[in-house]
mmCIF file of C-alpha atoms in Angstrom:
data_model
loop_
_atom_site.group_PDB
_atom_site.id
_atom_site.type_symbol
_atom_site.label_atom_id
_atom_site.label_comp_id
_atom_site.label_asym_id
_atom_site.label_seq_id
_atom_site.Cartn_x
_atom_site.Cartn_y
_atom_site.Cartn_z
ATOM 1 C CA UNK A 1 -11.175 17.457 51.041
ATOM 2 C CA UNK A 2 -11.672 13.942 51.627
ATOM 3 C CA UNK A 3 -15.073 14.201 52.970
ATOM 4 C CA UNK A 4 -16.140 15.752 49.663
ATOM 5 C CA UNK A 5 -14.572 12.846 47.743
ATOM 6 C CA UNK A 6 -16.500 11.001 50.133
ATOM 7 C CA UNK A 7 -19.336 12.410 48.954
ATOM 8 C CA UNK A 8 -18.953 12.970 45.250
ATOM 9 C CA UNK A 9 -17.321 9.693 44.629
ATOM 10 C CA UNK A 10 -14.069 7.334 44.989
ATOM 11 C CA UNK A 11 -10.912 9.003 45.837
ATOM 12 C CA UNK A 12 -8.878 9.282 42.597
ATOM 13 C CA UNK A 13 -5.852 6.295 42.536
ATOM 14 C CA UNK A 14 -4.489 6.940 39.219
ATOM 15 C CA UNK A 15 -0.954 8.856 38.827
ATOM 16 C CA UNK A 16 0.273 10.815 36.398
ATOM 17 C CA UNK A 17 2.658 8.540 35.220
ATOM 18 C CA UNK A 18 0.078 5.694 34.405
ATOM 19 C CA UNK A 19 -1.653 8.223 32.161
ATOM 20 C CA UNK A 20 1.722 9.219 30.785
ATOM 21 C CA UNK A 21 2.362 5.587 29.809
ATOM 22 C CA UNK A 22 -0.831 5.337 28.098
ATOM 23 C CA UNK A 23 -0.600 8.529 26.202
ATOM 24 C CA UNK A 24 2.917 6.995 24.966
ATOM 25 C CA UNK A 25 1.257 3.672 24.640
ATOM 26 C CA UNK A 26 -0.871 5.559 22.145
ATOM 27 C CA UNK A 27 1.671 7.527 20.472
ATOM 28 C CA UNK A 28 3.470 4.334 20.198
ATOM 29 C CA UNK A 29 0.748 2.347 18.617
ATOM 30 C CA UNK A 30 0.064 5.538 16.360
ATOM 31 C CA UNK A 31 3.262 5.962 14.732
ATOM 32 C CA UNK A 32 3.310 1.889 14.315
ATOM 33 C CA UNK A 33 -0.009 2.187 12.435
ATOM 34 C CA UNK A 34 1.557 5.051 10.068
ATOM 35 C CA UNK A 35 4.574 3.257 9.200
ATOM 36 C CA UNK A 36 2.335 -0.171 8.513
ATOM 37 C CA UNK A 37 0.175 1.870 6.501
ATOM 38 C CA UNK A 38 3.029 3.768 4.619
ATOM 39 C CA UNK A 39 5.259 0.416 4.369
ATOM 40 C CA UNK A 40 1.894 -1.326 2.733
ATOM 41 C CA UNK A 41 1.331 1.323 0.163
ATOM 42 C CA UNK A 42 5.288 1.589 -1.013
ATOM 43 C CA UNK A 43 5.001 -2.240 -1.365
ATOM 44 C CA UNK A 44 1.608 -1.951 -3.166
ATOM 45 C CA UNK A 45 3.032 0.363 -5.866
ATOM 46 C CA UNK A 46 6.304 -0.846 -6.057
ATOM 47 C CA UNK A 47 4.315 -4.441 -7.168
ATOM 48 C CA UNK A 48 2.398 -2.097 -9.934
ATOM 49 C CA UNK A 49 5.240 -0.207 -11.426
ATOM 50 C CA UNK A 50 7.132 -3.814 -11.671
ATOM 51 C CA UNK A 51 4.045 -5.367 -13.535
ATOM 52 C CA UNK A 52 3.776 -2.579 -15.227
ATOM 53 C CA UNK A 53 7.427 -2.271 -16.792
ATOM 54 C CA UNK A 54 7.190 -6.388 -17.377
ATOM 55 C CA UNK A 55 4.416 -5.720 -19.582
ATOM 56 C CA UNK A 56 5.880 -3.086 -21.503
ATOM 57 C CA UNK A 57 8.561 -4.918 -21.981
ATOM 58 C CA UNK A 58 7.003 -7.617 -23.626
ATOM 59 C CA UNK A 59 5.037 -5.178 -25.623
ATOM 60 C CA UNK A 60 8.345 -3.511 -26.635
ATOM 61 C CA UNK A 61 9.801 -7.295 -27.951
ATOM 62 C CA UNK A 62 6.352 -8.266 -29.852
ATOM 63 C CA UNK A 63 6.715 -3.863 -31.348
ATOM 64 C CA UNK A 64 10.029 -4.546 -32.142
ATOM 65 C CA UNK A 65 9.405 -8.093 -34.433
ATOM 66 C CA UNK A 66 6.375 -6.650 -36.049
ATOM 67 C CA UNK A 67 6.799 -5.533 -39.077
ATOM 68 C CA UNK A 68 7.894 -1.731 -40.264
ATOM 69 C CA UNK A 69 4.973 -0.387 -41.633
ATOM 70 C CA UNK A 70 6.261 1.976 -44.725
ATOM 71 C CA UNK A 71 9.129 -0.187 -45.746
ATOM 72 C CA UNK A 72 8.583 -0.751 -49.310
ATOM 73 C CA UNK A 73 10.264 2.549 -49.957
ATOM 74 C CA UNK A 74 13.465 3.235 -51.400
ATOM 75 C CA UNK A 75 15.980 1.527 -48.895
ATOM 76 C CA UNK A 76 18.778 2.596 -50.652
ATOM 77 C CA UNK A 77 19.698 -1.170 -51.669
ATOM 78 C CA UNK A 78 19.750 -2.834 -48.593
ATOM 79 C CA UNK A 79 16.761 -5.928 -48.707
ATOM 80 C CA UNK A 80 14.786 -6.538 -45.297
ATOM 81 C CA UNK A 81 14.722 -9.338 -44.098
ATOM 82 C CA UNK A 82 11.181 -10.619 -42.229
ATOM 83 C CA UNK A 83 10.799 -11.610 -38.338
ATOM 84 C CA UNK A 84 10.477 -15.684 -38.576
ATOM 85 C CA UNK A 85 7.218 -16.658 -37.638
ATOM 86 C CA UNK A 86 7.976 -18.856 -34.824
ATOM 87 C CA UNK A 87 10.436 -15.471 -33.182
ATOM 88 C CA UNK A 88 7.070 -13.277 -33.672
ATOM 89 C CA UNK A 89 4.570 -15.770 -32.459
ATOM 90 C CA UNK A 90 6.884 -16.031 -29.627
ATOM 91 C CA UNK A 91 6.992 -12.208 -28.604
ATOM 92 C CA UNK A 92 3.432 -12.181 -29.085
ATOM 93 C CA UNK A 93 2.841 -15.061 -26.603
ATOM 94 C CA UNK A 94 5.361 -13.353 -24.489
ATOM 95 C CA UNK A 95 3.128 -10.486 -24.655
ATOM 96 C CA UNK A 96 -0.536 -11.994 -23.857
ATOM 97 C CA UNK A 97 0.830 -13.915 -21.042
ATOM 98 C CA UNK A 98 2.524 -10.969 -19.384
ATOM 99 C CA UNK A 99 -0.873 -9.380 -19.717
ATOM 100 C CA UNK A 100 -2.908 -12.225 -17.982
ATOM 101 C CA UNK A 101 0.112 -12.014 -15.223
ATOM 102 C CA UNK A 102 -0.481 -8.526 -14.691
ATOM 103 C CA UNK A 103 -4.013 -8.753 -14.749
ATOM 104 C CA UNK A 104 -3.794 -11.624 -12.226
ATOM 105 C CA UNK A 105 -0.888 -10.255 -10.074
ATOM 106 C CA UNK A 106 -2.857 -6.782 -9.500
ATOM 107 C CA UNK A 107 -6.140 -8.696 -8.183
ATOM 108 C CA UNK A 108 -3.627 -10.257 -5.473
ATOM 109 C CA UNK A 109 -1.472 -7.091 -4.563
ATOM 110 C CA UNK A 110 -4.880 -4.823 -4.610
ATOM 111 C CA UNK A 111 -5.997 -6.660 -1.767
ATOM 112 C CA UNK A 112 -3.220 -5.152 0.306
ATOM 113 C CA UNK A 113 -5.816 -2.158 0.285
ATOM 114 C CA UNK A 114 -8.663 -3.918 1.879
ATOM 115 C CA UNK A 115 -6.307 -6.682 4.134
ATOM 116 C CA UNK A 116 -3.859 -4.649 5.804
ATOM 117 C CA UNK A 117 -3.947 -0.648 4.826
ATOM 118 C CA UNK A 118 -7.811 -0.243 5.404
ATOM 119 C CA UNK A 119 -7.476 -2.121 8.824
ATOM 120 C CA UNK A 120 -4.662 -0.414 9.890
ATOM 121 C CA UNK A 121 -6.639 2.651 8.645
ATOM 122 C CA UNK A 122 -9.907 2.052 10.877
ATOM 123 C CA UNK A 123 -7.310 0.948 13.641
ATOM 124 C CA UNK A 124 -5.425 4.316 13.835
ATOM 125 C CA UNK A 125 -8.878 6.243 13.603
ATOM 126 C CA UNK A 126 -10.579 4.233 16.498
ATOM 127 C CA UNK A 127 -7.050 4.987 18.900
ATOM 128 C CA UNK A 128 -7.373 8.999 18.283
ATOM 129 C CA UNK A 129 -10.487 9.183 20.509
ATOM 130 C CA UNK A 130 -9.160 6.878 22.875
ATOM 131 C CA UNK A 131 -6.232 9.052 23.010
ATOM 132 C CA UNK A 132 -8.620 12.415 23.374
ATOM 133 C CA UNK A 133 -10.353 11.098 25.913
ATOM 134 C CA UNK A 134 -7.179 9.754 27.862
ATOM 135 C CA UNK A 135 -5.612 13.301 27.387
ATOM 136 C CA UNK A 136 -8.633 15.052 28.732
ATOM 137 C CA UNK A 137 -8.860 12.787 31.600
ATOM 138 C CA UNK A 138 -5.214 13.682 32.953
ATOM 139 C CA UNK A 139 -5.654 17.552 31.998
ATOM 140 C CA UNK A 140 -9.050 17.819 34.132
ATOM 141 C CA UNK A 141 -6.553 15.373 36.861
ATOM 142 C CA UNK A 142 -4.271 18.534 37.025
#
């Protein structure tokens, strides 16, 4: 036998245990990857829906001081009495800036997509053939 490993090649040094620990190394570094990429998009949407219910509530407060449109009919004797100005230019300022913050705030938490999910994307597709190749390697072994 060792005259055609002589022959053929090196004698093989590597155990089965040091390809075990790379195959876990791998499966390690996998299930890492998943939970970044899982943890990042949780984060990511939890951001949105929280810009997203600021903003409507803003837009709720400037709806709410508006004025009711159909009001001049009979109210049964009870006179309305109009939003102040300064309340409803208030709510409506209230309003635009949540919309600039929301528009701003999305720019910044979309780039979790291209910073750290799409890495750690690429990352866990480039360690699958790695792995492949690594699992081949100790079945032929055997």
């Amino acid at each position: 036998m060792q005259s055609v490993q002589r022959r053929f090649g090196k004698p093989r040094t590597a155990d089965e245990s040091q390809v075990a620990v790379l195959l876990k190394d791998f499966d390690d570094a996998d299930k890492m990857l998943s939970r970044i990429i899982e943890a990042s998009k949780a984060w990511r949407d939890a951001w949105v829906d929280i810009l997203t219910a600021q903003q409507r509530l803003a837009y709720d407060f400037q709806e709410m001081y508006a004025p009711i449109v159909g009001s001049s009919d009979d109210t049964n004797g009870h006179e309305g009495k109009e939003t102040p100005r300064t309340t409803m230019m208030r709510a409506i300022k209230l309003q635009q800036s949540h919309a600039e913050l929301k528009n701003d705030l999305l720019e910044e938490v979309n780039m979790v997509d291209s910073r750290i999910i799409r890495p750690a994307m690429d990352a866990k597709d480039h360690i699958q053939p790695l792995k492949k190749v690594m699992k081949r390697r100790g079945d032929r072994k055997a």
